[in-house]
């Protein structure tokens, strides 16, 4: 059995293809979403998932999250005094936990997986994902682009005509737009764009600011200590507005109640300013693919925040059509991964689904622009490879020296989309010496600059002075270091020797972590009450009596639920 895995930034899921359909596999807590969070407990053992997530607030120093953003980088995460992990190793711990859930569910060992990755992941990040799988004892049968997985979950790969789909993925803090084209059985990424500071959180922030504006005291300093509580209220309000026409936020500070009831229509109005921010990357992707909105065959929504009616309305207005929404947006990618796993297992047609990569950014050089005779503006970006060009690619541009008396030219190489190079990212530089034959008339000398970019994220710069045949070369590797097989084996041993909390204790750990999080969040009387509750619960756990523990679990859950519902401040 090959399992399908959505290895997400906030949550991960595992699913299988069984009896002709995709089935999501629950973890030991009975949930299909496993938070991509890892924490080290006080006895040095490792927690993965919900119990680790609860510890983000109470034990931030011992807990790591959002490590997917650092896949393929050399960043090290220190967890407590004794543990240090790379993003690959942390991802391997999440994968191990999903693998264990699948094995418990299937009652047999699992060794193979299809894993999804963002479309914009470069080869290093893809390789890092494969390394993580290997460390977890999984062999990757295929890496599947997340938007392609989403499109497959909607069955779009079964259409036989030339179809174009737009996949919009709105998570907590990022918005990814991908344009896919299915052409005689081949699914191509035609363009990708996005905004990695736009997400569900922006809607929560609008509610926080809206609440403060309604109050008598709108002074930011007054609200500063209560922002974390207000955030919780706003998040709950946002979720309520997903299925109700109005919702209320309330907070009591030093016996004074503060409330605000907001209607769906008012929320929509407040969200208007986000409209343009959503529009920009969508427009960019469609324009880069040289398409028009009306040529799109389908629009698919993925990511928790696409549940919001206000977001759906914005998209319907922008795209002039209703997006496909009949799947749970948290589960769509995992379902696509399971479908792909099924097809790989049957060795069926989807072998034909080849994915084409595109260069995610424009790459070019620093130039000077003559704005009037003998007057130059420097630091202007001249792109050579434009973003969303299908790779591998090789492009050449011809440049001329600016001054006749120049004896050398320095080419500074940049990536980005800004007009001025200072706003882009510098990748490297290459200096060339001009031939003596052109002293005093350098401006007439054509210099050819060729950029070649491959699927491994390798940029090769070749500079050639055609008249003399002098050539210069520079290879720029996209950042990350490759792990050797030995290093992967070492990490695998390191992870195998860690003490992982047993699956059968996952629920107790998660309850304890939740109580500790509430303790960290609350103050005063509630803290005293929680401290007593935690002390009592720990003593029950120490008894190791399964029946007593089961009873205590239900009691403490009730108390914690009540505490979270009531806002006693
Ligand atoms: P993801 O990273 O895909 O899990 O997306 C997380 C984002 O989705 C967060 O900003 C959540 O607030 C938001 N979200 C999840 N469920 C809902 C819901 N029922 N209503 C509104 N927003 C939601």
Coordinates of C-alpha atoms and ligand atoms in Angstrom, one line a residue:
X1 CA 0.0 0.0 0.0
X2 CA 1.3 3.4 -1.0
X3 CA 0.2 6.2 1.3
X4 CA -0.5 9.8 0.2
X5 CA 0.8 12.6 2.5
X6 CA 0.1 16.3 2.6
X7 CA 3.1 17.6 4.5
X8 CA 1.8 21.0 5.4
X9 CA 3.2 24.1 7.1
X10 CA 0.5 24.1 9.8
X11 CA -1.1 20.7 9.5
X12 CA -0.3 17.4 7.9
X13 CA -2.6 14.6 6.7
X14 CA -2.2 11.0 5.5
X15 CA -4.7 9.3 3.2
X16 CA -5.0 6.1 1.2
X17 CA -6.7 4.9 -2.0
X18 CA -8.9 2.0 -1.0
X19 CA -11.9 0.4 -2.6
X20 CA -12.0 3.0 -5.4
X21 CA -11.9 6.0 -3.2
X22 CA -9.6 8.2 -1.1
X23 CA -9.9 7.7 2.7
X24 CA -8.3 9.9 5.3
X25 CA -6.5 8.1 8.1
X26 CA -7.1 9.4 11.7
X27 CA -4.2 9.9 14.1
X28 CA -4.2 8.4 17.6
X29 CA -6.5 11.2 18.8
X30 CA -9.0 10.3 16.1
X31 CA -8.3 13.4 14.1
X32 CA -7.3 13.6 10.5
X33 CA -5.3 16.8 10.9
X34 CA -2.0 16.4 12.7
X35 CA -0.4 19.7 13.5
X36 CA 3.1 20.0 12.0
X37 CA 4.6 20.8 15.4
X38 CA 7.3 19.0 17.3
X39 CA 8.1 19.5 21.0
X40 CA 10.5 18.0 23.6
X41 CA 8.9 17.0 26.9
X42 CA 10.5 17.5 30.3
X43 CA 11.7 13.9 30.3
X44 CA 13.5 14.4 27.0
X45 CA 10.9 12.5 25.0
X46 CA 9.5 13.8 21.7
X47 CA 5.9 14.9 21.1
X48 CA 4.5 15.4 17.6
X49 CA 1.1 16.9 16.6
X50 CA -1.7 18.2 18.8
X51 CA 0.2 17.8 22.1
X52 CA 3.2 19.6 20.7
X53 CA 1.0 22.4 19.3
X54 CA -0.5 23.0 22.7
X55 CA 3.0 23.5 24.0
X56 CA 3.8 26.3 21.6
X57 CA 2.4 28.8 24.1
X58 CA 3.4 27.2 27.4
X59 CA 6.9 25.9 26.3
X60 CA 8.0 27.9 23.2
X61 CA 11.7 27.2 23.8
X62 CA 11.1 23.4 23.5
X63 CA 8.7 23.5 20.6
X64 CA 9.2 24.0 16.8
X65 CA 6.6 24.8 14.2
X66 CA 6.4 26.2 10.6
X67 CA 9.7 24.5 9.8
X68 CA 8.5 23.6 6.3
X69 CA 9.5 27.2 5.4
X70 CA 13.1 26.2 6.1
X71 CA 13.3 22.9 4.1
X72 CA 16.6 22.7 2.3
X73 CA 18.2 25.4 4.4
X74 CA 20.9 25.0 7.0
X75 CA 18.8 26.5 9.8
X76 CA 19.0 24.6 13.1
X77 CA 16.1 24.4 15.5
X78 CA 17.2 24.1 19.2
X79 CA 14.6 22.4 21.3
X80 CA 15.4 22.7 25.0
X81 CA 18.9 22.1 26.2
X82 CA 19.6 18.8 24.6
X83 CA 18.1 18.6 21.2
X84 CA 18.9 20.2 17.9
X85 CA 17.2 19.5 14.6
X86 CA 17.2 20.6 11.0
X87 CA 13.9 21.3 9.2
X88 CA 14.3 17.9 7.4
X89 CA 14.6 16.1 10.7
X90 CA 11.6 17.8 12.2
X91 CA 9.6 17.0 9.0
X92 CA 10.9 13.4 9.3
X93 CA 9.4 13.2 12.8
X94 CA 6.0 14.4 11.5
X95 CA 6.3 11.8 8.6
X96 CA 7.1 9.1 11.1
X97 CA 4.1 9.9 13.2
X98 CA 1.8 9.8 10.0
X99 CA 3.5 6.5 9.0
X100 CA 2.7 5.0 12.4
X101 CA -0.9 6.2 12.2
X102 CA -1.2 4.6 8.7
X103 CA 0.3 1.3 10.0
X104 CA -2.0 1.2 13.0
X105 CA -5.0 1.8 10.7
X106 CA -3.9 -0.7 8.1
X107 CA -2.4 -3.3 10.4
X108 CA 0.6 -3.7 8.2
X109 CA 4.0 -2.0 7.6
X110 CA 4.0 1.0 5.2
X111 CA 7.2 1.8 3.3
X112 CA 6.1 3.9 0.3
X113 CA 4.5 7.3 -0.1
X114 CA 3.5 10.0 -2.4
X115 CA 4.2 13.4 -0.8
X116 CA 3.0 16.8 -1.8
X117 CA 5.2 19.9 -2.1
X118 CA 4.4 23.5 -3.0
X119 CA 4.7 24.2 -6.8
X120 CA 7.3 26.9 -6.1
X121 CA 9.6 24.5 -4.2
X122 CA 13.0 24.4 -6.0
X123 CA 14.9 21.2 -6.4
X124 CA 16.7 21.6 -3.1
X125 CA 13.5 21.9 -1.2
X126 CA 12.2 18.9 -3.1
X127 CA 15.3 16.9 -2.3
X128 CA 15.0 17.9 1.3
X129 CA 11.5 16.5 1.4
X130 CA 12.8 13.2 0.0
X131 CA 15.5 13.2 2.6
X132 CA 13.0 13.7 5.3
X133 CA 11.0 10.8 4.0
X134 CA 14.1 8.6 3.9
X135 CA 14.9 9.5 7.5
X136 CA 11.4 8.5 8.5
X137 CA 11.8 5.1 6.7
X138 CA 9.6 6.0 3.7
X139 CA 10.6 5.8 0.1
X140 CA 9.1 8.6 -2.0
X141 CA 7.4 7.1 -5.1
X142 CA 6.5 10.6 -6.3
X143 CA 6.6 14.2 -5.2
X144 CA 3.4 15.9 -6.3
X145 CA 2.8 19.6 -6.6
X146 CA 0.1 20.7 -4.1
X147 CA -2.1 22.6 -6.6
X148 CA -1.9 19.5 -8.9
X149 CA -3.1 17.4 -6.0
X150 CA -5.9 19.8 -5.4
X151 CA -7.0 19.7 -9.0
X152 CA -6.8 15.9 -8.9
X153 CA -9.0 15.7 -5.8
X154 CA -11.7 17.5 -7.9
X155 CA -11.1 14.9 -10.7
X156 CA -9.8 17.5 -13.1
X157 CA -7.1 15.2 -14.3
X158 CA -9.8 13.0 -15.8
X159 CA -10.9 15.7 -18.2
X160 CA -9.6 14.9 -21.7
X161 CA -9.7 18.2 -23.4
X162 CA -7.2 21.0 -23.1
X163 CA -8.2 22.5 -19.8
X164 CA -6.9 25.3 -17.7
X165 CA -7.4 25.5 -13.9
X166 CA -6.7 28.1 -11.3
X167 CA -5.8 26.8 -7.9
X168 CA -6.1 29.3 -5.0
X169 CA -4.6 28.3 -1.7
X170 CA -5.2 30.6 1.2
X171 CA -3.6 29.4 4.5
X172 CA -3.0 31.3 7.7
X173 CA -0.3 33.6 6.4
X174 CA 0.2 32.8 2.7
X175 CA -1.7 33.1 -0.5
X176 CA -0.5 30.9 -3.4
X177 CA -1.9 31.1 -6.9
X178 CA -1.2 28.4 -9.5
X179 CA -2.3 28.1 -13.1
X180 CA -2.4 24.5 -14.3
X181 CA -2.9 23.3 -17.8
X182 CA -4.0 19.8 -18.7
X183 CA -2.9 19.0 -22.2
X184 CA -3.3 15.5 -23.7
X185 CA -2.9 14.0 -20.3
X186 CA 0.0 16.2 -19.1
X187 CA -0.6 18.5 -16.2
X188 CA 1.7 21.5 -16.5
X189 CA 2.3 24.3 -14.0
X190 CA 1.9 27.3 -16.4
X191 CA 2.4 30.0 -13.9
X192 CA 2.6 30.5 -10.1
X193 CA 2.4 33.7 -8.1
X194 CA 1.6 34.5 -4.5
X195 CA 1.8 36.8 -1.6
X196 CA 3.5 35.3 1.5
X197 CA 2.2 38.0 3.8
X198 CA -1.5 37.6 3.0
X199 CA -3.7 35.0 4.6
X200 CA -6.5 34.1 7.0
X201 CA -4.7 36.1 9.7
X202 CA -5.4 39.3 7.9
X203 CA -9.1 38.8 8.3
X204 CA -8.6 38.1 12.0
X205 CA -6.6 41.4 12.3
X206 CA -9.4 43.3 10.6
X207 CA -11.7 42.1 13.3
X208 CA -9.3 43.0 16.1
X209 CA -8.9 46.6 14.8
X210 CA -12.7 46.8 14.1
X211 CA -13.4 45.8 17.8
X212 CA -11.0 48.4 19.2
X213 CA -12.4 51.1 17.0
X214 CA -15.9 50.5 18.4
X215 CA -14.8 50.9 22.0
X216 CA -14.6 54.2 24.0
X217 CA -11.0 53.8 24.6
X218 CA -9.3 53.3 21.3
X219 CA -5.9 54.0 22.6
X220 CA -3.5 51.2 21.3
X221 CA -1.5 51.2 24.5
X222 CA -4.6 50.4 26.6
X223 CA -5.3 47.3 24.4
X224 CA -1.7 46.2 24.1
X225 CA -1.8 43.7 27.1
X226 CA -5.1 42.2 25.9
X227 CA -4.1 41.6 22.2
X228 CA -3.6 37.9 22.6
X229 CA -7.0 37.4 24.2
X230 CA -8.5 39.7 21.6
X231 CA -6.9 37.6 18.9
X232 CA -8.6 34.5 20.3
X233 CA -12.0 36.3 20.3
X234 CA -11.4 37.6 16.7
X235 CA -10.5 34.1 15.5
X236 CA -13.6 32.6 17.0
X237 CA -15.7 35.4 15.6
X238 CA -14.2 34.9 12.1
X239 CA -15.1 31.2 12.3
X240 CA -18.7 32.0 13.5
X241 CA -19.1 34.3 10.5
X242 CA -18.3 31.4 8.3
X243 CA -21.7 29.8 9.1
X244 CA -23.7 32.6 10.7
X245 CA -24.9 36.0 9.6
X246 CA -23.5 37.7 12.7
X247 CA -21.1 37.2 15.6
X248 CA -20.1 38.8 18.8
X249 CA -16.7 39.5 20.3
X250 CA -16.5 40.2 24.0
X251 CA -13.9 40.9 26.6
X252 CA -14.2 41.9 30.2
X253 CA -11.3 44.0 31.6
X254 CA -11.3 44.9 35.3
X255 CA -15.0 44.3 35.6
X256 CA -15.9 46.4 32.5
X257 CA -17.4 44.5 29.7
X258 CA -16.4 45.4 26.1
X259 CA -18.5 43.8 23.3
X260 CA -19.0 44.2 19.6
X261 CA -21.5 42.5 17.4
X262 CA -20.7 42.4 13.7
X263 CA -22.9 41.4 10.8
X264 CA -21.6 39.5 7.7
X265 CA -22.3 42.5 5.5
X266 CA -20.2 44.8 7.8
X267 CA -17.4 42.3 7.8
X268 CA -17.5 42.3 4.0
X269 CA -17.1 46.0 3.9
X270 CA -14.2 46.0 6.3
X271 CA -12.5 43.4 4.1
X272 CA -12.7 45.5 0.9
X273 CA -9.1 46.7 1.2
X274 CA -7.9 43.1 0.9
X275 CA -9.5 42.9 -2.6
X276 CA -6.7 44.5 -4.4
X277 CA -4.1 42.4 -2.6
X278 CA -5.8 39.2 -3.7
X279 CA -6.2 40.5 -7.2
X280 CA -2.5 41.3 -7.8
X281 CA -1.1 37.7 -7.7
X282 CA -4.1 36.3 -9.6
X283 CA -3.7 38.8 -12.3
X284 CA 0.1 38.2 -12.4
X285 CA -0.4 34.4 -12.9
X286 CA -3.0 34.8 -15.5
X287 CA -1.1 37.4 -17.4
X288 CA 2.2 35.4 -17.2
X289 CA 0.4 32.4 -18.7
X290 CA -0.9 34.7 -21.5
X291 CA -4.5 33.8 -20.7
X292 CA -7.7 35.6 -19.9
X293 CA -9.9 34.9 -16.9
X294 CA -12.7 33.7 -19.1
X295 CA -10.5 31.1 -20.6
X296 CA -10.2 29.3 -17.2
X297 CA -12.2 26.0 -17.1
X298 CA -12.2 25.7 -13.3
X299 CA -11.2 27.5 -10.1
X300 CA -10.3 25.3 -7.1
X301 CA -10.0 26.6 -3.5
X302 CA -7.7 25.0 -1.0
X303 CA -6.6 26.0 2.6
X304 CA -8.6 26.6 5.8
X305 CA -9.2 30.3 5.2
X306 CA -11.0 29.7 1.8
X307 CA -14.0 28.5 3.9
X308 CA -14.9 32.2 4.6
X309 CA -17.9 33.3 2.6
X310 CA -16.3 36.8 2.5
X311 CA -13.3 35.3 0.7
X312 CA -15.5 33.2 -1.7
X313 CA -17.5 36.3 -2.5
X314 CA -14.3 38.3 -3.3
X315 CA -13.1 35.5 -5.6
X316 CA -16.5 35.1 -7.3
X317 CA -16.6 38.9 -8.0
X318 CA -13.0 38.9 -9.2
X319 CA -13.2 35.8 -11.4
X320 CA -16.8 36.1 -12.5
X321 CA -17.6 32.5 -11.6
X322 CA -18.2 30.3 -8.6
X323 CA -15.2 28.4 -7.5
X324 CA -15.4 24.6 -6.9
X325 CA -15.8 24.2 -3.1
X326 CA -17.5 20.9 -2.4
X327 CA -14.5 19.3 -0.7
X328 CA -13.2 20.2 2.7
X329 CA -10.4 22.7 2.0
X330 CA -8.2 21.2 4.7
X331 CA -8.4 17.7 3.1
X332 CA -8.2 18.5 -0.6
X333 CA -4.5 18.1 -1.1
X334 CA -4.3 14.8 0.9
X335 CA -7.1 13.4 -1.1
X336 CA -5.2 14.3 -4.3
X337 CA -2.1 12.6 -2.9
X338 CA -4.1 9.5 -2.2
X339 CA -5.5 9.4 -5.7
X340 CA -2.0 9.8 -7.1
X341 CA -0.8 7.0 -4.7
X342 CA -3.6 4.8 -6.1
X343 CA -2.5 5.5 -9.6
X344 CA 1.1 4.8 -8.9
X345 CA 0.2 1.6 -7.2
X346 CA -1.8 0.5 -10.2
X347 CA 0.9 1.7 -12.5
X348 CA -1.9 3.4 -14.3
X349 CA -2.3 6.3 -16.7
X350 CA -1.2 9.0 -14.4
X351 CA 2.4 8.2 -15.2
X352 CA 1.6 10.6 -18.0
X353 CA 1.0 13.4 -15.7
X354 CA 4.3 15.1 -16.0
X355 CA 4.9 18.3 -14.2
X356 CA 6.8 21.1 -15.8
X357 CA 8.6 23.5 -13.5
X358 CA 8.8 27.2 -14.0
X359 CA 11.3 29.7 -12.8
X360 CA 9.6 31.3 -9.8
X361 CA 11.4 34.6 -10.1
X362 CA 12.9 36.8 -12.8
X363 CA 16.7 36.8 -13.0
X364 CA 18.8 39.5 -14.6
X365 CA 21.6 42.1 -14.3
X366 CA 22.1 45.6 -13.0
X367 CA 22.2 48.2 -15.8
X368 CA 22.3 51.9 -16.4
X369 CA 19.6 53.6 -18.4
X370 CA 20.4 56.7 -20.5
X371 CA 17.5 59.1 -19.7
X372 CA 19.0 62.1 -21.5
X373 CA 22.1 62.5 -23.5
X374 CA 25.0 61.6 -21.3
X375 CA 22.7 61.4 -18.3
X376 CA 22.3 58.0 -16.8
X377 CA 20.1 56.4 -14.2
X378 CA 22.0 53.5 -12.5
X379 CA 20.7 50.4 -10.7
X380 CA 18.0 49.5 -13.2
X381 CA 17.1 45.8 -13.3
X382 CA 17.3 44.2 -16.7
X383 CA 15.6 40.8 -16.5
X384 CA 17.1 38.0 -18.7
X385 CA 15.0 35.1 -17.6
X386 CA 11.5 36.2 -16.8
X387 CA 9.5 34.7 -14.0
X388 CA 7.3 31.7 -14.9
X389 CA 9.4 30.8 -17.9
X390 CA 9.3 27.0 -18.3
X391 CA 12.6 25.4 -17.2
X392 CA 15.2 24.3 -18.1
X393 CA 15.7 27.5 -20.1
X394 CA 18.6 29.5 -21.6
X395 CA 18.2 33.1 -22.7
X396 CA 20.7 35.6 -24.0
X397 CA 20.7 39.4 -24.0
X398 CA 23.3 41.8 -25.5
X399 CA 24.6 44.8 -23.5
X400 CA 27.0 47.6 -24.2
X401 CA 29.4 49.4 -21.9
X402 CA 28.2 52.8 -20.8
X403 CA 31.4 54.9 -21.2
X404 CA 33.9 54.8 -24.1
X405 CA 36.9 54.9 -21.7
X406 CA 35.7 51.9 -19.7
X407 CA 38.3 49.1 -19.3
X408 CA 36.1 46.7 -17.5
X409 CA 32.5 45.9 -16.7
X410 CA 31.1 44.4 -13.6
X411 CA 27.9 42.4 -14.0
X412 CA 25.9 42.1 -10.8
X413 CA 23.3 39.4 -11.0
X414 CA 19.9 39.7 -9.3
X415 CA 16.6 37.9 -8.8
X416 CA 13.3 39.6 -8.2
X417 CA 10.5 41.7 -9.8
X418 CA 11.4 45.2 -8.7
X419 CA 12.5 47.9 -11.3
X420 CA 15.4 48.9 -9.2
X421 CA 18.0 46.3 -8.4
X422 CA 18.4 47.5 -4.8
X423 CA 15.0 46.1 -4.1
X424 CA 15.9 42.7 -5.6
X425 CA 18.1 39.9 -4.2
X426 CA 21.7 39.8 -5.3
X427 CA 22.9 36.4 -6.4
X428 CA 26.4 37.0 -7.5
X429 CA 28.8 39.1 -9.6
X430 CA 31.2 38.6 -12.5
X431 CA 33.8 41.1 -13.7
X432 CA 35.1 41.2 -17.3
X433 CA 38.0 43.0 -18.8
X434 CA 37.4 44.8 -22.1
X435 CA 39.9 44.1 -24.9
X436 CA 42.6 46.7 -25.6
X437 CA 41.5 46.9 -29.2
X438 CA 38.4 48.8 -28.0
X439 CA 40.1 51.4 -25.8
X440 CA 38.3 54.7 -26.2
X441 CA 35.4 53.2 -28.0
X442 CA 34.1 50.6 -25.5
X443 CA 30.5 51.7 -26.1
X444 CA 30.5 50.0 -29.5
X445 CA 31.5 46.6 -28.0
X446 CA 28.6 44.2 -27.8
X447 CA 28.7 41.8 -24.8
X448 CA 26.5 38.8 -24.8
X449 CA 25.1 37.6 -21.4
X450 CA 23.5 34.2 -21.4
X451 CA 21.6 32.9 -18.4
X452 CA 20.8 29.1 -18.2
X453 CA 18.6 27.9 -15.5
X454 CA 17.8 24.2 -14.8
X455 CA 15.4 22.2 -12.7
X456 CA 18.0 21.9 -9.9
X457 CA 17.9 25.6 -9.3
X458 CA 21.3 26.1 -10.9
X459 CA 21.9 29.4 -12.7
X460 CA 24.8 29.4 -15.1
X461 CA 25.9 32.8 -16.3
X462 CA 28.0 32.9 -19.5
X463 CA 29.4 36.2 -20.7
X464 CA 30.9 36.3 -24.2
X465 CA 32.6 39.2 -26.0
X466 CA 31.8 38.0 -29.6
X467 CA 34.4 40.2 -31.3
X468 CA 37.3 38.6 -29.4
X469 CA 35.7 35.4 -28.3
X470 CA 36.7 36.1 -24.7
X471 CA 34.3 34.3 -22.3
X472 CA 33.6 34.2 -18.6
X473 CA 31.5 31.8 -16.6
X474 CA 29.8 31.8 -13.2
X475 CA 27.6 29.1 -11.7
X476 CA 25.3 30.1 -8.9
X477 CA 23.8 27.3 -6.8
X478 CA 20.5 28.2 -5.2
X479 CA 21.6 28.3 -1.5
X480 CA 21.2 25.0 0.2
X481 CA 23.6 22.2 0.9
X482 CA 23.0 18.7 -0.4
X483 CA 23.0 15.9 2.2
X484 CA 25.0 12.9 1.5
X485 CA 23.6 9.4 2.0
X486 CA 25.8 9.0 5.1
X487 CA 24.3 12.2 6.6
X488 CA 20.8 11.0 5.9
X489 CA 21.6 7.6 7.5
X490 CA 23.1 9.5 10.6
X491 CA 19.9 11.5 10.9
X492 CA 17.8 8.4 10.6
X493 CA 19.8 6.7 13.4
X494 CA 19.5 9.9 15.5
X495 CA 15.7 9.9 15.1
X496 CA 15.4 6.2 15.7
X497 CA 17.2 6.6 19.0
X498 CA 14.8 9.4 20.2
X499 CA 12.3 8.5 22.8
X500 CA 8.9 9.1 21.1
X501 CA 5.8 9.3 23.3
X502 CA 3.9 6.1 22.8
X503 CA 0.8 6.4 20.6
X504 CA -1.5 5.0 23.3
X505 CA -0.5 7.9 25.6
X506 CA -1.1 10.6 23.0
X507 CA -4.4 11.6 24.4
X508 CA -3.1 12.1 28.0
X509 CA -0.2 14.1 26.7
X510 CA -2.4 16.3 24.6
X511 CA -4.7 17.0 27.6
X512 CA -1.8 17.8 29.8
X513 CA -0.4 20.1 27.2
X514 CA -3.7 21.8 26.7
X515 CA -4.0 22.5 30.5
X516 CA -0.5 23.9 30.5
X517 CA -1.3 26.2 27.6
X518 CA -4.3 27.5 29.4
X519 CA -2.2 28.1 32.5
X520 CA 0.3 30.1 30.4
X521 CA -2.6 32.1 28.8
X522 CA -4.7 32.9 31.9
X523 CA -4.1 34.8 35.1
X524 CA -5.2 35.0 38.7
X525 CA -7.8 32.7 40.1
X526 CA -8.0 30.7 36.9
X527 CA -4.3 29.9 37.2
X528 CA -4.7 28.6 40.8
X529 CA -7.6 26.5 39.6
X530 CA -5.6 25.1 36.7
X531 CA -2.5 24.4 38.8
X532 CA -4.7 22.3 41.1
X533 CA -6.3 20.5 38.2
X534 CA -2.9 19.7 36.6
X535 CA -1.4 18.5 39.9
X536 CA -4.4 16.2 40.4
X537 CA -4.3 14.9 36.8
X538 CA -0.6 14.2 37.0
X539 CA -1.2 12.1 40.1
X540 CA -3.8 10.1 38.3
X541 CA -1.4 9.5 35.4
X542 CA 1.2 8.4 37.9
X543 CA -1.2 5.7 39.2
X544 CA -1.0 4.1 35.7
X545 CA -4.5 2.7 36.3
X546 CA -6.2 2.8 32.9
X547 CA -9.7 3.0 34.2
X548 CA -9.0 5.9 36.5
X549 CA -7.1 7.7 33.7
X550 CA -10.1 7.3 31.4
X551 CA -12.4 8.7 34.0
X552 CA -10.0 11.6 34.7
X553 CA -9.6 12.3 31.0
X554 CA -13.3 12.9 30.6
X555 CA -13.5 15.0 33.8
X556 CA -10.6 17.2 33.0
X557 CA -11.7 17.7 29.4
X558 CA -15.0 19.0 30.7
X559 CA -13.4 21.5 33.0
X560 CA -11.0 22.7 30.3
X561 CA -13.9 23.0 27.8
X562 CA -15.8 25.1 30.2
X563 CA -12.7 27.3 31.0
X564 CA -12.2 27.9 27.3
X565 CA -15.8 28.8 26.6
X566 CA -16.2 31.1 29.5
X567 CA -14.5 34.4 29.3
X568 CA -14.1 35.3 33.0
X569 CA -12.0 38.4 32.5
Ligands
LIG1 P1 -4.4 26.4 6.9 O1 -3.0 26.9 7.0 O2 -4.8 25.9 5.6 O3 -4.7 25.4 8.0 O4 -5.3 27.7 7.2 C1 -5.4 28.2 8.4 C2 -6.2 29.5 8.3 O5 -7.6 29.2 7.9 C3 -6.3 30.3 9.5 O6 -6.1 31.7 9.3 C4 -7.6 30.0 10.1 O7 -8.1 31.1 10.8 C5 -8.5 29.8 8.8 N1 -9.6 29.0 9.1 C6 -9.7 27.6 9.3 N2 -10.9 27.2 9.5 C7 -11.7 28.3 9.4 C8 -13.2 28.5 9.4 N3 -14.0 27.5 9.7 N4 -13.6 29.8 9.2 C9 -12.8 30.8 8.9 N5 -11.4 30.6 8.8 C10 -10.9 29.4 9.0

